[in-house]
Tab-separated table of C-alpha atoms in Angstrom:
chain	number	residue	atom	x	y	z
A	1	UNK	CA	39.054	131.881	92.087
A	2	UNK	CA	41.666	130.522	89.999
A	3	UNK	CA	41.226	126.978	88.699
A	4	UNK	CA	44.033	124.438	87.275
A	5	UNK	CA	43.236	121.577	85.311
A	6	UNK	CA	45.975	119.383	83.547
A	7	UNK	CA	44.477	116.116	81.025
A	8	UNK	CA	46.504	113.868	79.096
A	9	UNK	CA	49.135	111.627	80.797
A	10	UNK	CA	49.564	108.000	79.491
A	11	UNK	CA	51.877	105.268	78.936
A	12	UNK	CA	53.810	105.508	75.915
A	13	UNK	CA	57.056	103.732	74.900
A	14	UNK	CA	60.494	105.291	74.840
A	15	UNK	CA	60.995	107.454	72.065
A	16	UNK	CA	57.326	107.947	71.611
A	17	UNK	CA	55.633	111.486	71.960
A	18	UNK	CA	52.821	112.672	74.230
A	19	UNK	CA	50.876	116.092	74.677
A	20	UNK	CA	49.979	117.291	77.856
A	21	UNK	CA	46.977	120.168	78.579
A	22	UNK	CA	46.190	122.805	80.974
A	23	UNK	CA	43.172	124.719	81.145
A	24	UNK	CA	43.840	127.909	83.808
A	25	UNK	CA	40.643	129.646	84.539
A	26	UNK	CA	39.951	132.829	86.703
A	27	UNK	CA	41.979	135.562	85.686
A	28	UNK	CA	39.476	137.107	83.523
A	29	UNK	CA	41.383	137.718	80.606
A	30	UNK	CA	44.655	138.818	82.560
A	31	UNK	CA	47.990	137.775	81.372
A	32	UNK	CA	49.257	135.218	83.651
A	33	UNK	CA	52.271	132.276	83.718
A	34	UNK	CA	52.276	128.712	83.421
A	35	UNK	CA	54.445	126.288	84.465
A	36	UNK	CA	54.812	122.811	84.075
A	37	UNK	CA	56.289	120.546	87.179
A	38	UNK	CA	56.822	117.447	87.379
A	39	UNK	CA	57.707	114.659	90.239
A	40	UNK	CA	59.456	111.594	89.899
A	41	UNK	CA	58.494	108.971	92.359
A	42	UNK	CA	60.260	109.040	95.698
A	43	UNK	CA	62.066	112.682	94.606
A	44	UNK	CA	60.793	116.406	94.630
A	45	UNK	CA	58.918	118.550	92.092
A	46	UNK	CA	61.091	120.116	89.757
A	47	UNK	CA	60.784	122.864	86.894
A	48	UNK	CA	59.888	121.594	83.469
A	49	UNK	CA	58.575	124.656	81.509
A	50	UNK	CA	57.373	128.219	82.667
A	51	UNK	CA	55.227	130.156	80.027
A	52	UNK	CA	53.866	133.755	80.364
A	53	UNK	CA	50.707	133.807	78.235
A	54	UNK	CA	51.711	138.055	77.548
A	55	UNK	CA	54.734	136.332	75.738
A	56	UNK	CA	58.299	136.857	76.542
A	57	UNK	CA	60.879	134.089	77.047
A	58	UNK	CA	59.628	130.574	77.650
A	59	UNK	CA	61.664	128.845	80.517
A	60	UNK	CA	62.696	124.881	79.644
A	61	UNK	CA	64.836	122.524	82.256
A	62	UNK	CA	68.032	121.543	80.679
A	63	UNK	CA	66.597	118.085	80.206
A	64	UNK	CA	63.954	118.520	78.238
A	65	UNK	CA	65.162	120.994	75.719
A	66	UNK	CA	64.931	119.971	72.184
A	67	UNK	CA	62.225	117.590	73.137
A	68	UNK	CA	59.323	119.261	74.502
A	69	UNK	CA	57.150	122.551	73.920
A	70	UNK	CA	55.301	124.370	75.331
A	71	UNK	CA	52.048	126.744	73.889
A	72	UNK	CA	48.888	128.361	74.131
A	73	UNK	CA	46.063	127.382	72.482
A	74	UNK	CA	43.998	129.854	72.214
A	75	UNK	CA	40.656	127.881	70.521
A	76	UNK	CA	40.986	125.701	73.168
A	77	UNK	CA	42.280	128.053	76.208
A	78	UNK	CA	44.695	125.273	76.867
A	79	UNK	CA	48.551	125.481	77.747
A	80	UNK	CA	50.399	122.278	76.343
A	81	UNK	CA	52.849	120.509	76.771
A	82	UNK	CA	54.200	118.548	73.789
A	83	UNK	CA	57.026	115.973	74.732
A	84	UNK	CA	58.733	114.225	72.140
A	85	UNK	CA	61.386	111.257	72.279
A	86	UNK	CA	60.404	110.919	75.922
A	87	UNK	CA	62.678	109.137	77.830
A	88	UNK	CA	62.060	106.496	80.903
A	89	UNK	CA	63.518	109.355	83.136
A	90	UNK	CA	61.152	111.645	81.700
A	91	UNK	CA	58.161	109.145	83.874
A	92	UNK	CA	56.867	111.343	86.724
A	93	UNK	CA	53.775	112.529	87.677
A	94	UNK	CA	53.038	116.031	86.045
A	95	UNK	CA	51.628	119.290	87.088
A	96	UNK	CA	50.241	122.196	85.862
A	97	UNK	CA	50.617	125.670	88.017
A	98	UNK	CA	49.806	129.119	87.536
A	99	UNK	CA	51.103	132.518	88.971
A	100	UNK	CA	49.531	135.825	88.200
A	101	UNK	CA	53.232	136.596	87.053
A	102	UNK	CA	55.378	139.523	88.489
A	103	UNK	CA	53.389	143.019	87.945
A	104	UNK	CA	51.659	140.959	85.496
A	105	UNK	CA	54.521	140.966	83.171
A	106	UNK	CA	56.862	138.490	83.707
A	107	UNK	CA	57.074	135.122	85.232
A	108	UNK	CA	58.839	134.102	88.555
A	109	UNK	CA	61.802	132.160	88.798
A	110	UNK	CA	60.932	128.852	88.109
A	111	UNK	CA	60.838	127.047	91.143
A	112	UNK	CA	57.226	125.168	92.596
A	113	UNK	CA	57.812	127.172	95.931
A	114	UNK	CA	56.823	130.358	93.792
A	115	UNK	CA	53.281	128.928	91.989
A	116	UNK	CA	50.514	129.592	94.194
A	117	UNK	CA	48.035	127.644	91.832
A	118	UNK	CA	47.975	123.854	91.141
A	119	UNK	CA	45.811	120.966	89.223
A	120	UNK	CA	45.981	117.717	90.417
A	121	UNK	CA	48.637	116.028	88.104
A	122	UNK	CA	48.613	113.527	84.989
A	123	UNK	CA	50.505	110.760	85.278
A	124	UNK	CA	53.310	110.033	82.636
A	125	UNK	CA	54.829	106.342	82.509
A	126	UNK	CA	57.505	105.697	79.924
A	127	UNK	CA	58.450	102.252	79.182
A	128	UNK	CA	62.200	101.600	78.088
């Protein structure tokens, strides 16, 4: 059974920085991709990051390039997500997902129709 778990939303100010973790459990030491979603209130859940933990290229939204990464920590087991300069557009509630990735090598296209596996989401307020 695979398990998401995302920690570490807040409210910072504009300009400030915030990291963001997920802990994906259940694949029992198979490569596997994260993503990172995230949903603006009142619109849908869009594509912020994709990461397959086998390595390959790392997938960032046009909008958030320059600004946030996105790792694997592997003391901790955790994928994060670290934002910088964050914006009041960046505010949205966020969401960790998982996909066993495509013949385990690759990650899907980065859409939230595609992720099978999801945490509950970490709230991110900016204030401007």
């Amino acid at each position: 059974q695979v398990q998401v778990e995302e920690s570490g939303g807040g409210s910072v100010q504009a300009g400030e920085s915030l990291k963001l973790s997920c802990r994906v459990s259940g694949y029992n030491g198979d490569f596997y991709c994260a993503g990172w979603f995230r949903q603006p209130p009142g619109k849908g859940r869009e594509a912020v990051t994709a990461i397959f933990t086998g390595g390959g290229t790392t997938y960032y939204a046009d909008s958030v390039k320059g600004r946030f990464t996105v790792s694997q920590d592997p003391v901790r087991n955790t994928i994060d997500l670290q934002m910088n300069d964050l914006k009041p557009e960046d505010a949205a509630m966020y969401y960790c997902a998982s996909h066993p990735g495509i013949h385990g090598r690759y990650c899907p296209t980065p859409s939230p129709f595609e992720y099978k596996y999801w945490g509950q989401g970490t709230l991110v307020t900016v204030c401007s």
